Short mmCIF file of C-alpha atoms and ligand atoms in Angstrom, two decimals:
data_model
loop_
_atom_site.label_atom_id
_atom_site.label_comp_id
_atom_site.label_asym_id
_atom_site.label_seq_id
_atom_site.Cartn_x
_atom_site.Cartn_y
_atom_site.Cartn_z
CA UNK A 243 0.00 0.00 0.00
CA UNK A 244 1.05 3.76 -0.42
CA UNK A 245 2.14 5.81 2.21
CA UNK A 246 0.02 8.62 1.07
CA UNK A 247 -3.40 8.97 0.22
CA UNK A 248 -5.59 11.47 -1.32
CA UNK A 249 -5.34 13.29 2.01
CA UNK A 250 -1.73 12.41 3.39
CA UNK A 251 -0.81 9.00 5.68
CA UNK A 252 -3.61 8.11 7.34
CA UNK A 253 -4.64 4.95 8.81
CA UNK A 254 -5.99 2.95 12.04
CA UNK A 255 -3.43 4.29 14.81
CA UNK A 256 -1.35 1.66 17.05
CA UNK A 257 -1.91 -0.37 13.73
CA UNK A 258 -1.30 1.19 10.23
CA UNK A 259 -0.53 4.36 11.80
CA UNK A 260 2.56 3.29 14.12
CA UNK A 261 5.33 5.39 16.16
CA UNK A 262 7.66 3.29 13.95
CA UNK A 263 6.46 4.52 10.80
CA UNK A 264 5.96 8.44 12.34
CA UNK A 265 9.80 8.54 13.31
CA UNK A 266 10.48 7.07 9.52
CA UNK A 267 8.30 10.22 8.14
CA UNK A 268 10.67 12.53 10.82
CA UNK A 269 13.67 11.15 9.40
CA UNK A 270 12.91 12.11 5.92
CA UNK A 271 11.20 15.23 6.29
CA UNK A 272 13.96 15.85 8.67
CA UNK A 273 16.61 14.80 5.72
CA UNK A 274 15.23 17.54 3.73
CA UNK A 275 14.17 20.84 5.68
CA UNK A 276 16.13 22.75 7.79
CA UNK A 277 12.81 23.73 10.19
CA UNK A 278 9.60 22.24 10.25
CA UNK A 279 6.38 23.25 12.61
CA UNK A 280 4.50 20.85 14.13
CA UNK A 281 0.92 20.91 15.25
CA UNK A 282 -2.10 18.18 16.25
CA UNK A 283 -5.74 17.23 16.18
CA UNK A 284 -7.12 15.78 19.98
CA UNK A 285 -6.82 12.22 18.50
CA UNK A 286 -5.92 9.85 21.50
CA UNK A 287 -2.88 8.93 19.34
CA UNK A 288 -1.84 12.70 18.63
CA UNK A 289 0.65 13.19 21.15
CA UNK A 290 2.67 9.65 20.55
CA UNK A 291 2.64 10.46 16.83
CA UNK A 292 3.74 13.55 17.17
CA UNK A 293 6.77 12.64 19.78
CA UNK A 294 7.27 9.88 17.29
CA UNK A 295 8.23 12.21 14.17
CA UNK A 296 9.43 14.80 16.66
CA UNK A 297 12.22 12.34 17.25
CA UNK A 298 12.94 11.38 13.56
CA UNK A 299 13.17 15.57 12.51
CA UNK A 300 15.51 15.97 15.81
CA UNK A 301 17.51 12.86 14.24
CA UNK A 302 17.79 13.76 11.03
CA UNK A 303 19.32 17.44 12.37
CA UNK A 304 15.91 19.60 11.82
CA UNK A 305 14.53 22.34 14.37
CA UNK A 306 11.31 22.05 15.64
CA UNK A 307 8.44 24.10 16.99
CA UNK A 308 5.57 22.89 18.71
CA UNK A 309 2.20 24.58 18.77
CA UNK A 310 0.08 22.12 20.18
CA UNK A 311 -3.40 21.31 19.45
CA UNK A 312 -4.18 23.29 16.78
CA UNK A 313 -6.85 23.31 13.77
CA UNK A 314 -5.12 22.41 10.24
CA UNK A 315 -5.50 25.75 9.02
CA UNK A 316 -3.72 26.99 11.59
CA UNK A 317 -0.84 24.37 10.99
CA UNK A 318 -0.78 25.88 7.08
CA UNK A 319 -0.98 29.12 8.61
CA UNK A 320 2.21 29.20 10.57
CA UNK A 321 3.94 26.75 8.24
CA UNK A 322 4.97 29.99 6.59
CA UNK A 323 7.33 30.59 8.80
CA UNK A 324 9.14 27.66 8.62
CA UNK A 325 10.75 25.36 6.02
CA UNK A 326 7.95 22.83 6.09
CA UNK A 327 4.67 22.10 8.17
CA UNK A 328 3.40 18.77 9.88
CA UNK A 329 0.45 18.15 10.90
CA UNK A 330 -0.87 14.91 13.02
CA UNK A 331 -4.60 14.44 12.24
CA UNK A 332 -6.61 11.89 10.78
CA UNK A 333 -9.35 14.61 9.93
CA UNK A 334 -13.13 13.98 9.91
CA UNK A 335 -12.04 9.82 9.96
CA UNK A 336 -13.85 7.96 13.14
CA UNK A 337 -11.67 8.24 16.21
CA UNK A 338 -9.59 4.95 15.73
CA UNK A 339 -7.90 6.66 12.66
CA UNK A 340 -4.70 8.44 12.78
CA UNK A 341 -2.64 10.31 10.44
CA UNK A 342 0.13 12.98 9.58
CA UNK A 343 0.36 15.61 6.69
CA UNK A 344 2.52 17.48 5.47
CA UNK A 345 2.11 21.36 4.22
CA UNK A 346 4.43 23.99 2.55
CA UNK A 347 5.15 27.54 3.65
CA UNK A 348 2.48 28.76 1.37
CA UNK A 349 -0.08 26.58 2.96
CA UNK A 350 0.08 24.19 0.45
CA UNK A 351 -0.15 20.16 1.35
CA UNK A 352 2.71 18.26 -0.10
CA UNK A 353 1.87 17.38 -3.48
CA UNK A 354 2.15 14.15 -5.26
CA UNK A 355 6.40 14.68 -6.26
CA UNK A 356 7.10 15.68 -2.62
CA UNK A 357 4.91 12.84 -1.05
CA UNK A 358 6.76 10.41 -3.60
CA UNK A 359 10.20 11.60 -2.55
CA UNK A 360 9.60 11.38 1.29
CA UNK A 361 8.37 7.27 0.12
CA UNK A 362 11.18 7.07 -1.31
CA UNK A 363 13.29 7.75 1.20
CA UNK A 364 11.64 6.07 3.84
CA UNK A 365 11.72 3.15 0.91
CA UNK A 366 15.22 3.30 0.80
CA UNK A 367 16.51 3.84 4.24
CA UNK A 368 18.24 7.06 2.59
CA UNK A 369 17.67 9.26 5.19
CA UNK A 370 20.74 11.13 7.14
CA UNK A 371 21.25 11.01 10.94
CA UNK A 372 22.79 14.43 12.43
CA UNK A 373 25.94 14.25 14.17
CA UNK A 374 25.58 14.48 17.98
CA UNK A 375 26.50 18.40 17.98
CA UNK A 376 24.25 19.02 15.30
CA UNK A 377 21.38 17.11 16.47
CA UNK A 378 17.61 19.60 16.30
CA UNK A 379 15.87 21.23 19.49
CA UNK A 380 12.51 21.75 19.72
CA UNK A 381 11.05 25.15 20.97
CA UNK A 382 7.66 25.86 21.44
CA UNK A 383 5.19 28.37 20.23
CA UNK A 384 1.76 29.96 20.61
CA UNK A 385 0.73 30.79 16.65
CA UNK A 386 -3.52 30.22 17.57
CA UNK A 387 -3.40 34.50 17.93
CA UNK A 388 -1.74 35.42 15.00
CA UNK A 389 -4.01 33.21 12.97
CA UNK A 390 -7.48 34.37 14.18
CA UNK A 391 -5.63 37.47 14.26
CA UNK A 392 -5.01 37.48 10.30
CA UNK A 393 -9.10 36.70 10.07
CA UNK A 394 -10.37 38.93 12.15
CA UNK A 395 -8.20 41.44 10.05
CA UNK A 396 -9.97 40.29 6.88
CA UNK A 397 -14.04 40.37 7.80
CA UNK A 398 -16.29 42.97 9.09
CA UNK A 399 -18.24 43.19 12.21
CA UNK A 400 -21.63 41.76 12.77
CA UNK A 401 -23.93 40.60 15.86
CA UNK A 402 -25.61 37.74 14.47
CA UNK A 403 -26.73 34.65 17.00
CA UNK A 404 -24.62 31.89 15.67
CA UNK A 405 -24.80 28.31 16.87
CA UNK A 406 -20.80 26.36 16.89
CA UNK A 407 -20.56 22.71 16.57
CA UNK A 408 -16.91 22.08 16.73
CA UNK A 409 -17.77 18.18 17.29
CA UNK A 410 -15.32 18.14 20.02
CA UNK A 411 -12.18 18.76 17.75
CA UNK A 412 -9.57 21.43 17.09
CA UNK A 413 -11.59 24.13 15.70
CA UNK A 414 -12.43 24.38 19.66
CA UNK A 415 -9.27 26.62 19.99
CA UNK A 416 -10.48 28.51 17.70
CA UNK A 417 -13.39 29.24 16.01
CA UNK A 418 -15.76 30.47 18.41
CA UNK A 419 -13.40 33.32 19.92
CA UNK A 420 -12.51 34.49 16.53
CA UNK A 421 -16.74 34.69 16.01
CA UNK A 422 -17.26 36.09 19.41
CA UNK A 423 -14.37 39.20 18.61
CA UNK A 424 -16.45 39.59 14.98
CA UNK A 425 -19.69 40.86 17.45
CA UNK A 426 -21.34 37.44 17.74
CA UNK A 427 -23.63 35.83 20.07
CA UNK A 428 -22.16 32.58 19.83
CA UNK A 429 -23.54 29.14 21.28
CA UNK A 430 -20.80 26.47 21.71
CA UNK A 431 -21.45 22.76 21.24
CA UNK A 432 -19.62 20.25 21.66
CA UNK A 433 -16.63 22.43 22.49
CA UNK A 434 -14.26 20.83 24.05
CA UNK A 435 -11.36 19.25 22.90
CA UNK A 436 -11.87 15.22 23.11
CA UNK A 437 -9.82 12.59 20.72
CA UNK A 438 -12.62 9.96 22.01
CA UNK A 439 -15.50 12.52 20.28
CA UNK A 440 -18.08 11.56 22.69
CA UNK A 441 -20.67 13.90 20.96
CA UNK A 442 -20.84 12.91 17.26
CA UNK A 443 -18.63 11.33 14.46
CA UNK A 444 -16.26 13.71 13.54
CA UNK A 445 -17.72 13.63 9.38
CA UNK A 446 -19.58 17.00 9.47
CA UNK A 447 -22.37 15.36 7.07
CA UNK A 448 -26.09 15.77 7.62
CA UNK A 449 -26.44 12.50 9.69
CA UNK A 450 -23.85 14.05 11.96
CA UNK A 451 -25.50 17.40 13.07
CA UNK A 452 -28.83 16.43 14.49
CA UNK A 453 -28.01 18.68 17.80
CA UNK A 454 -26.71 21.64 15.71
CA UNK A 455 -29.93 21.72 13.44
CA UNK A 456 -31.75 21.43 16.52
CA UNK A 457 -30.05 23.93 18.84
CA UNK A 458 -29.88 26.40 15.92
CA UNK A 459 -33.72 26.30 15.75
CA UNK A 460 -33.92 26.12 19.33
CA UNK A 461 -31.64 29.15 20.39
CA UNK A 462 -33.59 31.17 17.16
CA UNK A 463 -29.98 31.49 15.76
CA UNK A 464 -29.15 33.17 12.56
CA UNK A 465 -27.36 30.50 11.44
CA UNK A 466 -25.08 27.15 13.01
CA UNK A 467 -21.55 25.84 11.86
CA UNK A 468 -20.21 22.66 12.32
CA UNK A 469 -16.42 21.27 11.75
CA UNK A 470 -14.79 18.37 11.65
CA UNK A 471 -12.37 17.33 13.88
CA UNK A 472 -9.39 19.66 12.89
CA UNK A 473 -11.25 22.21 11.29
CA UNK A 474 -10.02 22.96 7.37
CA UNK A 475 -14.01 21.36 6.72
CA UNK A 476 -17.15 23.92 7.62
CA UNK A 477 -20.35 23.16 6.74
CA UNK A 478 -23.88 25.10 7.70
CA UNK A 479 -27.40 25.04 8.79
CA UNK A 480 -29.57 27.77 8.16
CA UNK A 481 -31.95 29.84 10.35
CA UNK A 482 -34.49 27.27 9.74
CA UNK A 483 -32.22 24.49 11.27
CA UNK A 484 -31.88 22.72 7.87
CA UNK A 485 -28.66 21.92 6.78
CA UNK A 486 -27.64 23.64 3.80
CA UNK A 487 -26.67 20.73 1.22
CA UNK A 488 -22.07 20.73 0.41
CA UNK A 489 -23.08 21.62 -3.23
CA UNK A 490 -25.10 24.59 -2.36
CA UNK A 491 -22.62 26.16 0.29
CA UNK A 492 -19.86 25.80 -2.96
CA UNK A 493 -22.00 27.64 -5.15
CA UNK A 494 -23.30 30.03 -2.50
CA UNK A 495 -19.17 30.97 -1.53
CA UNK A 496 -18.55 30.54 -5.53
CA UNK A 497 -20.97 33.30 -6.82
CA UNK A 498 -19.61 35.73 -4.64
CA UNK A 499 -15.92 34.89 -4.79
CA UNK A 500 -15.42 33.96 -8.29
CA UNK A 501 -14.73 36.57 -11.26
CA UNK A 502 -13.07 34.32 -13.73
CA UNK A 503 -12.92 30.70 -12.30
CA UNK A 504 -13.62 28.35 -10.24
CA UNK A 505 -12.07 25.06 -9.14
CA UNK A 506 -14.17 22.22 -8.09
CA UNK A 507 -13.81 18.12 -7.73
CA UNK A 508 -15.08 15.69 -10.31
CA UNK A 509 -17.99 14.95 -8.09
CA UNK A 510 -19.83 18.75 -7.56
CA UNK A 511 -23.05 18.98 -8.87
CA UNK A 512 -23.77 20.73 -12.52
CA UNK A 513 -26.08 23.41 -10.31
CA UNK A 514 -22.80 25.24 -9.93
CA UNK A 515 -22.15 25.48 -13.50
CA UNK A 516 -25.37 26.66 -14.05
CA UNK A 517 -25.00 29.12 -11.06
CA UNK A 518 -21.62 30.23 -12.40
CA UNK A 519 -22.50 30.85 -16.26
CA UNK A 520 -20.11 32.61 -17.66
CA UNK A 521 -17.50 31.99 -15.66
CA UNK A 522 -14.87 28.46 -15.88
CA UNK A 523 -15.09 25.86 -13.91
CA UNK A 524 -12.45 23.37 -13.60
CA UNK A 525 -12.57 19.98 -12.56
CA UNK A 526 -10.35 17.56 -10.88
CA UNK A 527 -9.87 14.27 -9.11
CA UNK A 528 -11.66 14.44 -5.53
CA UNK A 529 -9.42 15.63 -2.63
CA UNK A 530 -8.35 19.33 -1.28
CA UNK A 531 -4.95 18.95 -2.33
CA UNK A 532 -5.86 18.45 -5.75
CA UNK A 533 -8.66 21.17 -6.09
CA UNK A 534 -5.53 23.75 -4.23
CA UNK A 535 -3.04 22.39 -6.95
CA UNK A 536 -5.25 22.95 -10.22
CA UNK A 537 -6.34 26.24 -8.32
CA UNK A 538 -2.08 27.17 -8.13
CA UNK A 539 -1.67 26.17 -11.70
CA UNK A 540 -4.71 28.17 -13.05
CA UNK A 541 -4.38 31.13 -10.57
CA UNK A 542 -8.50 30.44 -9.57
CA UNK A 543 -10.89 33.02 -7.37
CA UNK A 544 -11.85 30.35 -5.53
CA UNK A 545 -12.07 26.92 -5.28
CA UNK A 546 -14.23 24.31 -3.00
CA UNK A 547 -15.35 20.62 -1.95
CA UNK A 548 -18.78 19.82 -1.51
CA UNK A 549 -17.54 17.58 1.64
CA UNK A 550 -17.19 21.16 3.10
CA UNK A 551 -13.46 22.52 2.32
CA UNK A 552 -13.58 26.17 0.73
CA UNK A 553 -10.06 27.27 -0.19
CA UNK A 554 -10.14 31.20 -0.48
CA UNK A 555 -6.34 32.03 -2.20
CA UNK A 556 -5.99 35.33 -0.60
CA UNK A 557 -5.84 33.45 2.48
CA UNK A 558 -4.32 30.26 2.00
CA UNK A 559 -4.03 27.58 -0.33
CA UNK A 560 -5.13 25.26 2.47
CA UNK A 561 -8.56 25.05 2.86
CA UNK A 562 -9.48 27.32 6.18
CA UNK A 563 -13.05 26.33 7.96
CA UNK A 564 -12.95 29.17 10.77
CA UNK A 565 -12.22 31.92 8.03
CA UNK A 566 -14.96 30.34 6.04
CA UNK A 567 -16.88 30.46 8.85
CA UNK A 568 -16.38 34.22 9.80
CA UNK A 569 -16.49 34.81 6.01
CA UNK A 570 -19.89 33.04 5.71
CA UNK A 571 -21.25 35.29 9.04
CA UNK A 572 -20.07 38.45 7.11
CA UNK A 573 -22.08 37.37 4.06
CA UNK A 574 -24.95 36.58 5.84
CA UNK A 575 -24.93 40.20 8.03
CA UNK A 576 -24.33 41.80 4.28
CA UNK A 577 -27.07 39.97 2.68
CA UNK A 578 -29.77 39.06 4.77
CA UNK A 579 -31.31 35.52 6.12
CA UNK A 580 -29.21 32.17 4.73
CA UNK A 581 -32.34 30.45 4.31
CA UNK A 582 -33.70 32.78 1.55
CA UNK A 583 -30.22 33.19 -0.26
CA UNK A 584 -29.36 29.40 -0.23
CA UNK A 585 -33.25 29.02 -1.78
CA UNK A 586 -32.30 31.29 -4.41
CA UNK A 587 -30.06 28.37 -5.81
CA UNK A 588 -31.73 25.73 -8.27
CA UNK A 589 -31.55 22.18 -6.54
CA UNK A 590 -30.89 18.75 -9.08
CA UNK A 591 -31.93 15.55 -7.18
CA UNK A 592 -28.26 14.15 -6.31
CA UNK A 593 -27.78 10.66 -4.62
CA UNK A 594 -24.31 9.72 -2.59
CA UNK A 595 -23.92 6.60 -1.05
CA UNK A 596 -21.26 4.62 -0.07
CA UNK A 597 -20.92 0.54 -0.32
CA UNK A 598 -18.25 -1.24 2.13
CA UNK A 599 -15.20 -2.71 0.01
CA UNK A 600 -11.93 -3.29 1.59
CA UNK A 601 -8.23 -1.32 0.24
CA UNK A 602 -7.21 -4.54 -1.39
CA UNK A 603 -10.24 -5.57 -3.53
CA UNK A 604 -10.98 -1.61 -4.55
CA UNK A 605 -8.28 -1.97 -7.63
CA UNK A 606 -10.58 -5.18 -9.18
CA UNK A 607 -13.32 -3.89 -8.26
CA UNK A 608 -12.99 -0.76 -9.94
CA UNK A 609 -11.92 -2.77 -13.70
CA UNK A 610 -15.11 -4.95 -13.04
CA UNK A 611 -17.41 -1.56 -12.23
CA UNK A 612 -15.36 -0.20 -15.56
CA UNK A 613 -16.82 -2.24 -18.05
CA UNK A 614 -20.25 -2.77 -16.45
CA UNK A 615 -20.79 0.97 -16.52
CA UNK A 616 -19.41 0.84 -20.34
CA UNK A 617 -22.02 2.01 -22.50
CA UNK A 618 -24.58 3.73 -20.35
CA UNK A 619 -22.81 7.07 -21.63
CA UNK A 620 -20.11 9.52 -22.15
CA UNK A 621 -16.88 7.78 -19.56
CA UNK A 622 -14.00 9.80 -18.04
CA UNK A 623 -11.40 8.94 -15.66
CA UNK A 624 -9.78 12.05 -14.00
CA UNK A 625 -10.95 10.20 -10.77
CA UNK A 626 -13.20 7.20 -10.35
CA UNK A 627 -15.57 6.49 -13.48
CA UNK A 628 -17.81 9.64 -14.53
CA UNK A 629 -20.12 8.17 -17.26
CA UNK A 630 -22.67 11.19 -18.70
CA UNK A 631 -25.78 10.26 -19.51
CA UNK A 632 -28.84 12.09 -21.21
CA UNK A 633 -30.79 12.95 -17.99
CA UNK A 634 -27.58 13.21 -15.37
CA UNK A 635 -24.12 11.71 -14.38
CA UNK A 636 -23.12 8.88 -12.21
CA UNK A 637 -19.50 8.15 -10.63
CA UNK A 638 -17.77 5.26 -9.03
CA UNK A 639 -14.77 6.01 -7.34
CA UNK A 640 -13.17 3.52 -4.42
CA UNK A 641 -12.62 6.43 -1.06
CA UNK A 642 -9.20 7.65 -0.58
CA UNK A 643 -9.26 7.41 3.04
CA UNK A 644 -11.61 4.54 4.14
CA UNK A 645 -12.36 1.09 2.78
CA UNK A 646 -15.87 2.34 0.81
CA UNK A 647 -16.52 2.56 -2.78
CA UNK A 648 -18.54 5.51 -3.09
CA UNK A 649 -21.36 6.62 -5.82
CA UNK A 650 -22.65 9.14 -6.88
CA UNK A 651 -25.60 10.07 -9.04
CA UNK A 652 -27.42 13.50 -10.42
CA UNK A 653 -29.88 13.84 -12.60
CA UNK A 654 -32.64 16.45 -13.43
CA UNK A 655 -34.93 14.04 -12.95
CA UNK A 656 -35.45 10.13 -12.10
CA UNK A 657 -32.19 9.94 -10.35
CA UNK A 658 -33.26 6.91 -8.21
CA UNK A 659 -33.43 5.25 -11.64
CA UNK A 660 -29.96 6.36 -12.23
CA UNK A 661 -28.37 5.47 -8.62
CA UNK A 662 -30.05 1.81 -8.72
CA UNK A 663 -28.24 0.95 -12.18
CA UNK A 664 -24.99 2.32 -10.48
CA UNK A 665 -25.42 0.39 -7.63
CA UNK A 666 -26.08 -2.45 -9.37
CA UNK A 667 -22.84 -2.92 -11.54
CA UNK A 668 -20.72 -2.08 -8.34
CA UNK A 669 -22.87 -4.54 -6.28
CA UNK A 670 -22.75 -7.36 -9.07
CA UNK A 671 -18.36 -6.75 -9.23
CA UNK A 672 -17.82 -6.86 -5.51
MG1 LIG B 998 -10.22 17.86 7.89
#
């Protein structure tokens, strides 16, 4: 198996995920970068990961800061500082998971050349050990301030009633101080750091934010945000308490931050072309990294994940939840209610599910799916299987991060129709 994923090493801590493999990831980093800063998520296994590669950067003759438990965003943030960034987080995965990734100083995640040379030399054993007078230190540093600092700098102030479901993760540093010094009444749920995330699965999908919809409705809030557990994902519920759909939020921050173009995964719904007429919209395999990469290369407004990462360039290339957050509660002040602007956006019938398939079986699976979905339409590969059909789309593409085959299916009308016949063919090659 790789070492990296579509979202950096991640795995089942204690098992895939091992303090072996962390001080092999030190060592190489370590090999290459002078300085690195390291941050982490409140995953049980956060603090023996991150001693873990602490050690291997030391080793290898690198200088470390610390800054704790942090949101991702923050990480990127301060990574500018430094010659590289790492943080230990295993993102919205259930709490068992663990992971580390790996950012640049301009807040960009390593991309697939980097994360292939730091294999490689783990692969190899190529990495160099200091001599014992030029061996790292560590130091350690508060950078939470400067970041909410940098946001607060960039929105205006408001006093809306905003409900804050920070589903016990990082974003609980963060995110509701930065809303409270905006002019906020904020309500905190679920806001206290806890790697066992007694409250709710860290995912911040519908399923997931029961007590948000329902505390936003029941505190008459203007509006609730939810993270997951280290905070580069926001997603929203409106005044109403309904949970405003991943698709809808990306079109809703893409109309208003996109002159030219717009960069969005392979899976987004065709509303936001529609939405965006006029303007380009790229496409690319599903994963932040990849949607900040094409947005780099084609010097995007804006660019976005319906699983709820925005990625605003002119403040990072790493997707940032609390400044979409604040940036969302600015709109919203601007504009008027969320409810009535995110009903102002045409809704196609869309259809994700997920079917269980474990890593080893997804390759065989996929060539089976391949040719049973041959023929229902228009194929593409830039991730998964797209095939285009008259009424809608479907795709098939084995999870990055999680033993699931997902699928996905849109169509303007009859997408049950469409879904089933997806579902089928993966169903029939599993
Ligand atoms: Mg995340």
């Amino acid at each position: 198996m790789a070492l990296f994923g579509s979202s950096g090493i991640r795995g089942l801590a204690n098992k895939e995920i091992t303090p072996g493999l962390a001080l092999k990831v030190g060592l190489a980093l370590g090999s290459m970068h002078d300085s690195a800063v390291i941050g982490r998520d409140p995953r049980t296994s956060g603090e023996m990961i991150e001693h873990a590669v602490i050690s291997g950067l030391l080793s290898a003759g690198c200088h470390v800061t610390r800054i704790g438990m942090v949101s991702t965003p923050t990480l990127a943030y301060a990574a500018r500082n430094y010659d590289c960034g790492v943080m230990v987080t295993a993102s919205h995965n259930p709490p068992e998971y663990g992971g580390i990734k790996l950012w640049n100083r301009d807040g960009m995640a390593f991309d697939s050349k980097q994360q292939d040379e730091i294999e490689s030399v783990i692969q190899n054993k190529a990495w160099k050990m200091a001599e014992w007078n030029s061996i790292g230190r560590v130091n350690e540093a508060n950078v939470i301030e400067e970041h909410a600092e940098m946001i607060l700098g960039k929105v205006g102030r408001t006093s809306l009633k905003v409900v804050i479901d920070c589903g016990c993760g990082a974003a609980s540093t963060i995110t509701p101080y930065v809303l409270r010094r905006m002019g906020c009444h904020v309500i905190t749920l679920n806001s206290q750091p806890d790697g066992f995330f007694p409250a709710r699965n860290p995912e911040p999908v519908e399923k997931n934010l029961e007590m948000l919809k329902k505390a936003t409705l029941a505190f008459g809030a203007d509006l609730g945000i939810a993270h997951d557990g280290d905070a580069d994902r926001m997603m929203a519920v409106d005044g109403l308490g309904r949970f405003v759909e991943g698709d809808k939020l990306l079109a809703f921050f893409g109309l208003r931050e996109t002159k030219k173009s717009i960069v969005v995964p392979v899976d987004t719904s065709i509303m936001v072309d529609d939405v965006l007429k006029g303007r380009k919209v790229y496409r690319t395999r599903v994963g932040d990294v990849y949607v900040a990469e094409e947005l780099k290369k084609r010097n995007a407004d804006f660019g976005g994940e319906p699983s709820g990462s925005w990625i605003f360039p002119g403040i990072s290339l790493c997707p940032d939840g609390i400044y979409a957050a604040a940036r969302l509660v600015e709109i919203v002040e601007n504009e008027g209610r969320l409810d009535s602007l995110v009903d102002e956006l045409p809704a196609y019938p869309m259809i994700r599910g997920t079917i269980a398939c474990s890593n080893d079986k997804k390759e065989a699976a996929m060539g089976k799916i391949g040719n049973g979905l041959m023929g229902m339409g228009e194929v593409s590969s830039i991730d998964g299987i797209r095939v285009d059909t008259k009424e809608g789309w479907i795709l098939v593409r084995p999870s990055g991060t999680e033993p699931k085959i997902r699928i996905t299916a849109e169509a303007r009308n009859n997408v049950e129709k469409l879904y089933a016949r997806a579902e089928k063919v993966v169903k029939e090659a599993l």
